[in-house]
Coordinates of C-alpha atoms in Angstrom, one line a residue:
M231 CA 28.2 75.5 75.5
D232 CA 29.2 73.2 78.1
S233 CA 30.8 69.9 77.2
N234 CA 28.9 67.5 79.4
S235 CA 25.1 69.1 78.3
V236 CA 23.3 67.2 75.8
S237 CA 21.9 68.5 72.9
P238 CA 17.8 68.3 72.7
M239 CA 16.5 65.8 69.9
P240 CA 15.3 67.1 66.6
E241 CA 11.7 67.4 66.2
L242 CA 10.4 64.2 64.6
A243 CA 8.4 64.7 61.5
P244 CA 5.0 64.1 61.3
I245 CA 4.1 60.8 60.1
A246 CA 2.3 60.1 56.7
E247 CA -1.1 59.2 56.8
F248 CA -1.5 56.1 54.3
D249 CA -4.3 56.2 51.8
K250 CA -6.3 53.6 52.5
T251 CA -8.2 53.8 49.0
P252 CA -7.9 50.7 46.4
P253 CA -5.6 51.4 43.6
T254 CA -6.9 52.4 40.5
P255 CA -6.5 49.7 37.8
P256 CA -4.7 50.3 34.9
E257 CA -7.2 51.5 31.6
D258 CA -5.9 48.3 29.7
T259 CA -6.9 45.5 32.2
L260 CA -10.2 44.1 31.3
P261 CA -13.0 43.5 34.4
M262 CA -13.1 39.5 35.1
D263 CA -16.6 39.9 33.5
D264 CA -15.0 40.7 30.1
L265 CA -12.6 38.2 30.2
P266 CA -13.4 35.0 27.6
P267 CA -14.3 32.1 29.3
P268 CA -12.0 29.1 29.6
P269 CA -11.6 26.8 26.4
T270 CA -14.1 23.9 26.4
A271 CA -12.4 20.3 26.7
V272 CA -12.8 19.0 22.7
T273 CA -13.3 15.2 22.6
I274 CA -11.5 12.9 20.4
A275 CA -14.5 12.4 18.0
E276 CA -15.2 16.2 17.9
E277 CA -11.6 16.7 16.5
K278 CA -11.9 14.1 14.0
E279 CA -15.3 15.6 12.7
K280 CA -13.7 18.9 12.5
E281 CA -10.5 17.4 10.4
A282 CA -13.0 15.6 8.3
H283 CA -14.9 19.1 7.7
R284 CA -11.9 20.7 7.0
H285 CA -10.4 18.3 4.4
Y286 CA -13.9 18.4 2.5
E287 CA -13.4 22.4 2.6
D288 CA -9.7 22.4 1.4
D289 CA -11.0 20.2 -1.3
N290 CA -14.1 22.6 -2.4
E291 CA -11.2 25.3 -2.5
W292 CA -9.5 23.4 -5.3
G293 CA -10.0 25.2 -8.6
C294 CA -9.9 23.7 -12.2
G295 CA -6.4 23.4 -12.7
N296 CA -5.9 21.3 -9.6
W297 CA -8.5 18.9 -10.4
F298 CA -7.3 18.5 -14.1
E299 CA -4.0 17.6 -12.5
Y300 CA -5.2 15.2 -10.1
I301 CA -7.1 13.3 -12.7
L302 CA -4.6 13.2 -15.1
V303 CA -2.0 11.9 -12.7
V304 CA -4.3 9.1 -11.4
A305 CA -5.2 8.3 -15.3
I306 CA -1.6 8.3 -16.2
S307 CA -0.4 6.2 -13.2
I308 CA -3.2 3.5 -13.6
F309 CA -2.6 3.3 -17.0
L310 CA 1.3 2.6 -16.7
L311 CA 0.7 0.3 -13.5
L312 CA -1.7 -1.9 -15.8
G313 CA -0.2 -1.3 -19.0
T314 CA 3.7 -2.2 -17.8
L315 CA 2.1 -5.6 -16.3
G316 CA 0.1 -6.3 -19.5
L317 CA 3.2 -5.7 -21.5
T318 CA 5.3 -8.1 -19.6
L319 CA 3.0 -10.7 -20.1
Y320 CA 2.5 -10.2 -23.9
W321 CA 6.7 -10.0 -24.2
V322 CA 7.0 -13.2 -22.3
I323 CA 4.1 -15.2 -24.0
Q324 CA 4.7 -14.4 -27.0
Y325 CA 8.4 -14.4 -27.4
Q326 CA 9.6 -16.4 -24.6
G327 CA 7.2 -19.1 -24.9
G328 CA 4.9 -19.1 -21.9
F329 CA 5.0 -20.4 -18.6
A330 CA 6.1 -23.9 -16.7
W331 CA 7.5 -24.7 -13.6
R332 CA 10.1 -27.2 -13.1
E333 CA 9.4 -29.8 -15.6
D334 CA 10.9 -27.0 -18.0
P335 CA 13.2 -24.8 -16.4
T336 CA 13.3 -22.3 -19.2
K337 CA 9.9 -21.3 -19.1
Q338 CA 10.0 -21.4 -15.3
F339 CA 12.3 -18.8 -15.6
N340 CA 9.6 -16.7 -17.3
L341 CA 7.6 -16.3 -14.0
H342 CA 10.7 -14.4 -12.6
P343 CA 10.1 -11.1 -14.6
V344 CA 6.2 -11.3 -14.7
M345 CA 5.9 -12.0 -10.8
M346 CA 8.4 -9.4 -9.8
V347 CA 6.7 -6.7 -12.3
A348 CA 3.5 -7.7 -10.6
G349 CA 4.3 -7.7 -7.2
F350 CA 6.9 -4.7 -7.1
I351 CA 5.6 -2.6 -9.7
T352 CA 1.9 -3.1 -10.1
F353 CA 0.8 -4.3 -6.3
S354 CA 3.2 -2.0 -4.7
G355 CA 2.6 1.0 -6.8
F356 CA -1.1 0.8 -6.2
S357 CA -0.6 0.4 -2.7
I358 CA 1.3 3.7 -2.7
L359 CA -1.1 5.4 -5.0
L360 CA -4.0 4.8 -2.9
Y361 CA -3.6 7.7 -1.1
R362 CA -3.9 9.5 -4.0
I363 CA -7.2 8.1 -5.2
C364 CA -9.2 7.4 -2.1
R365 CA -9.7 10.8 -1.0
C366 CA -13.5 10.3 0.3
C367 CA -12.1 7.0 2.5
R368 CA -11.8 7.1 6.0
K369 CA -7.7 6.9 6.7
I370 CA -8.3 3.3 8.7
Y371 CA -9.7 2.0 5.4
V372 CA -6.8 3.4 3.1
K373 CA -4.3 2.0 5.4
L374 CA -6.2 -1.3 5.3
L375 CA -6.0 -1.3 1.6
H376 CA -2.3 -0.3 1.6
A377 CA -1.6 -3.2 3.7
I378 CA -3.7 -5.8 1.3
F379 CA -2.0 -4.5 -2.0
H380 CA 1.2 -5.0 -0.1
A381 CA 0.3 -8.5 1.1
L382 CA -0.7 -9.4 -2.6
A383 CA 2.7 -8.5 -3.7
I384 CA 4.4 -10.9 -1.1
P385 CA 3.4 -14.3 -2.7
C386 CA 4.3 -12.7 -6.6
V387 CA 8.0 -11.9 -5.3
A388 CA 8.6 -14.9 -3.5
V389 CA 7.1 -17.1 -6.9
G390 CA 9.3 -15.1 -8.9
F391 CA 12.3 -15.3 -6.6
I392 CA 11.9 -19.1 -6.7
A393 CA 11.6 -19.3 -10.0
V394 CA 15.3 -17.5 -10.8
L395 CA 16.9 -20.0 -8.0
D396 CA 15.3 -22.9 -9.9
F397 CA 16.4 -21.8 -13.2
H398 CA 20.0 -21.4 -11.8
N399 CA 20.5 -24.5 -9.9
M400 CA 18.8 -26.7 -13.0
A401 CA 20.5 -25.2 -15.7
R402 CA 23.5 -27.7 -17.2
P403 CA 26.2 -26.6 -16.2
T404 CA 24.7 -24.8 -13.0
M405 CA 24.6 -21.2 -12.6
P406 CA 26.1 -19.2 -9.8
N407 CA 23.4 -17.1 -7.8
F408 CA 23.8 -13.4 -6.7
Y409 CA 26.7 -12.3 -8.8
S410 CA 25.3 -9.8 -10.9
I411 CA 24.7 -6.0 -9.5
H412 CA 20.9 -7.2 -10.6
S413 CA 20.7 -9.4 -8.1
W414 CA 22.5 -7.3 -5.4
V415 CA 19.9 -4.5 -6.1
G416 CA 16.9 -7.0 -5.8
L417 CA 18.0 -8.4 -2.6
V418 CA 18.5 -5.0 -1.2
T419 CA 14.8 -4.0 -2.5
M420 CA 13.6 -7.3 -1.2
G421 CA 14.9 -6.7 2.4
L422 CA 13.6 -3.2 2.3
F423 CA 10.3 -4.2 1.2
A424 CA 10.1 -6.9 4.1
I425 CA 11.5 -4.6 6.8
Q426 CA 9.1 -1.9 5.6
Y427 CA 5.8 -4.2 5.7
V428 CA 6.7 -5.2 9.2
I429 CA 7.3 -2.3 10.6
G430 CA 4.3 -0.4 9.0
F431 CA 1.7 -3.2 10.0
F432 CA 2.8 -3.1 13.8
S433 CA 3.4 0.6 13.7
F434 CA 0.1 2.1 11.9
L435 CA -2.3 -0.8 12.2
V436 CA -1.6 -3.3 15.3
L437 CA -0.3 0.1 17.4
L438 CA -4.0 1.8 16.9
C439 CA -5.2 -0.6 19.9
C440 CA -3.5 2.2 22.2
E441 CA -4.2 4.8 20.0
G442 CA -3.3 7.7 22.5
A443 CA -0.5 6.3 23.8
T444 CA 1.2 5.7 20.7
A445 CA 0.2 8.8 18.8
G446 CA 3.7 10.6 19.2
F447 CA 5.5 7.8 18.0
R448 CA 3.5 7.0 15.0
A449 CA 3.5 10.5 14.3
A450 CA 7.3 10.6 14.1
L451 CA 7.5 7.2 12.1
V452 CA 5.3 8.5 9.5
P453 CA 7.7 10.6 7.5
I454 CA 10.4 7.8 7.7
H455 CA 7.9 5.0 6.7
A456 CA 6.8 7.2 3.6
S457 CA 10.3 7.9 2.8
F458 CA 11.5 4.4 2.9
G459 CA 8.5 3.7 0.6
L460 CA 9.2 5.2 -2.3
T461 CA 12.8 4.5 -1.8
T462 CA 12.1 0.8 -2.2
F463 CA 9.5 1.9 -4.8
M464 CA 12.5 3.4 -7.0
L465 CA 14.8 0.6 -6.0
A466 CA 12.2 -1.9 -7.5
V467 CA 12.1 0.0 -10.5
A468 CA 16.1 0.1 -11.0
T469 CA 15.8 -3.9 -10.4
C470 CA 13.7 -4.3 -13.2
V471 CA 15.3 -2.2 -15.6
S472 CA 18.7 -3.8 -14.8
G473 CA 16.9 -7.2 -15.2
L474 CA 15.6 -6.7 -18.3
T475 CA 19.3 -5.2 -19.7
E476 CA 20.7 -8.7 -18.0
K477 CA 18.4 -11.0 -19.9
V478 CA 18.6 -9.1 -23.5
N479 CA 22.5 -9.5 -23.3
F480 CA 22.1 -13.3 -22.7
S481 CA 18.8 -14.1 -24.7
L482 CA 19.2 -11.6 -27.7
S483 CA 22.9 -10.8 -28.1
E484 CA 23.7 -9.2 -31.4
S485 CA 19.9 -9.2 -32.5
Y486 CA 19.3 -6.8 -30.1
W487 CA 21.0 -4.3 -32.2
N488 CA 18.1 -4.5 -34.8
L489 CA 15.8 -3.2 -32.8
R490 CA 13.0 -5.0 -34.1
G491 CA 10.1 -7.0 -32.6
E492 CA 10.9 -8.5 -29.2
S493 CA 14.0 -5.8 -28.7
L494 CA 11.6 -3.0 -29.2
I495 CA 9.3 -4.3 -26.7
I496 CA 11.8 -5.2 -24.2
N497 CA 12.8 -0.7 -24.6
I498 CA 9.3 0.1 -24.4
L499 CA 8.6 -2.2 -21.4
G500 CA 12.0 -0.6 -19.6
V501 CA 10.8 2.9 -20.6
C502 CA 7.3 2.2 -19.0
I503 CA 8.8 0.9 -16.0
I504 CA 10.6 4.2 -15.5
A505 CA 7.7 6.3 -16.4
T506 CA 5.7 4.6 -13.6
G507 CA 8.4 5.2 -11.1
I508 CA 8.2 8.6 -11.8
I509 CA 4.6 9.7 -12.0
V510 CA 4.0 7.5 -9.1
S511 CA 6.7 9.5 -7.2
V512 CA 5.2 12.9 -8.4
G513 CA 1.7 11.9 -7.7
V514 CA 2.1 11.2 -3.7
R515 CA 4.9 13.6 -2.8
N516 CA 3.4 16.7 -5.0
P517 CA 3.1 19.4 -2.1
H518 CA -0.3 20.6 -3.5
S519 CA -1.6 17.7 -3.4
K520 CA -4.4 17.4 -0.4
S521 CA -3.9 13.6 -0.3
S522 CA -0.1 13.8 0.3
P523 CA 1.3 10.7 2.3
R524 CA 2.0 13.0 5.1
V525 CA -1.6 14.0 5.5
C526 CA -3.2 10.6 5.2
V527 CA -0.9 8.1 6.7
S528 CA -0.8 10.3 9.7
A529 CA -4.2 10.7 10.2
R530 CA -5.7 8.8 13.1
S531 CA -9.0 7.0 12.4

């Protein structure tokens, strides 16, 4: 073969004809007519109505044991909250001579235990317990009652605080203020109480004027507010019990050992205060309760 000759071109393969029929859809693909319709927009009112119906349906699912526990916890809590205040009044009137103001500093001091128990234990306890009692009320009403009961506690605590300061300052010789563990824990309790009230009032009542924009913030604040609320209540219990111990050491001295009369009343009062703290905490933090603080405080109504 001549080196200058050109080899012939190979024969081209025939061009395949493309299939112009549409591809067969997979078997699991549904036609557009069988797809579900897009979700419709749900208004806030409809969402609240669904939440209310869901709450009542949950109530209907309660058995006898759930309702028995609910009634028992609420009844014992109310009895202890009122009984503790009544026993404090009985002790002060029967054994300490009643009340007075600055004309009699000793009797003025008697306002201190009564007002502190009324404010920190009774009113604050009822304020916390409302989330267990008011099962059929709208959440906004429960929040208002919660704030009102805490507001009633403020003047009680203020009067009790002034009474003990006047007693120390007008005593002869004068007594120092804020030297004992009782007074230190009491100051911490009052500080937490004030912070809790201001933050709670602003966050869960004032910010409702712009409900949609602050919903995330308020929802994140709920567990913090509830936890510090119970912490403040338990600190109040510790403050009251330490105050009773300090009082009997000053007033009764060795007669406290006899465990009669006033000694017995003070011991019973201390046990009732501790029991109140336990039963209120159990009542509002019970995970089986459908009216737990996590549910009631966070609901936006």
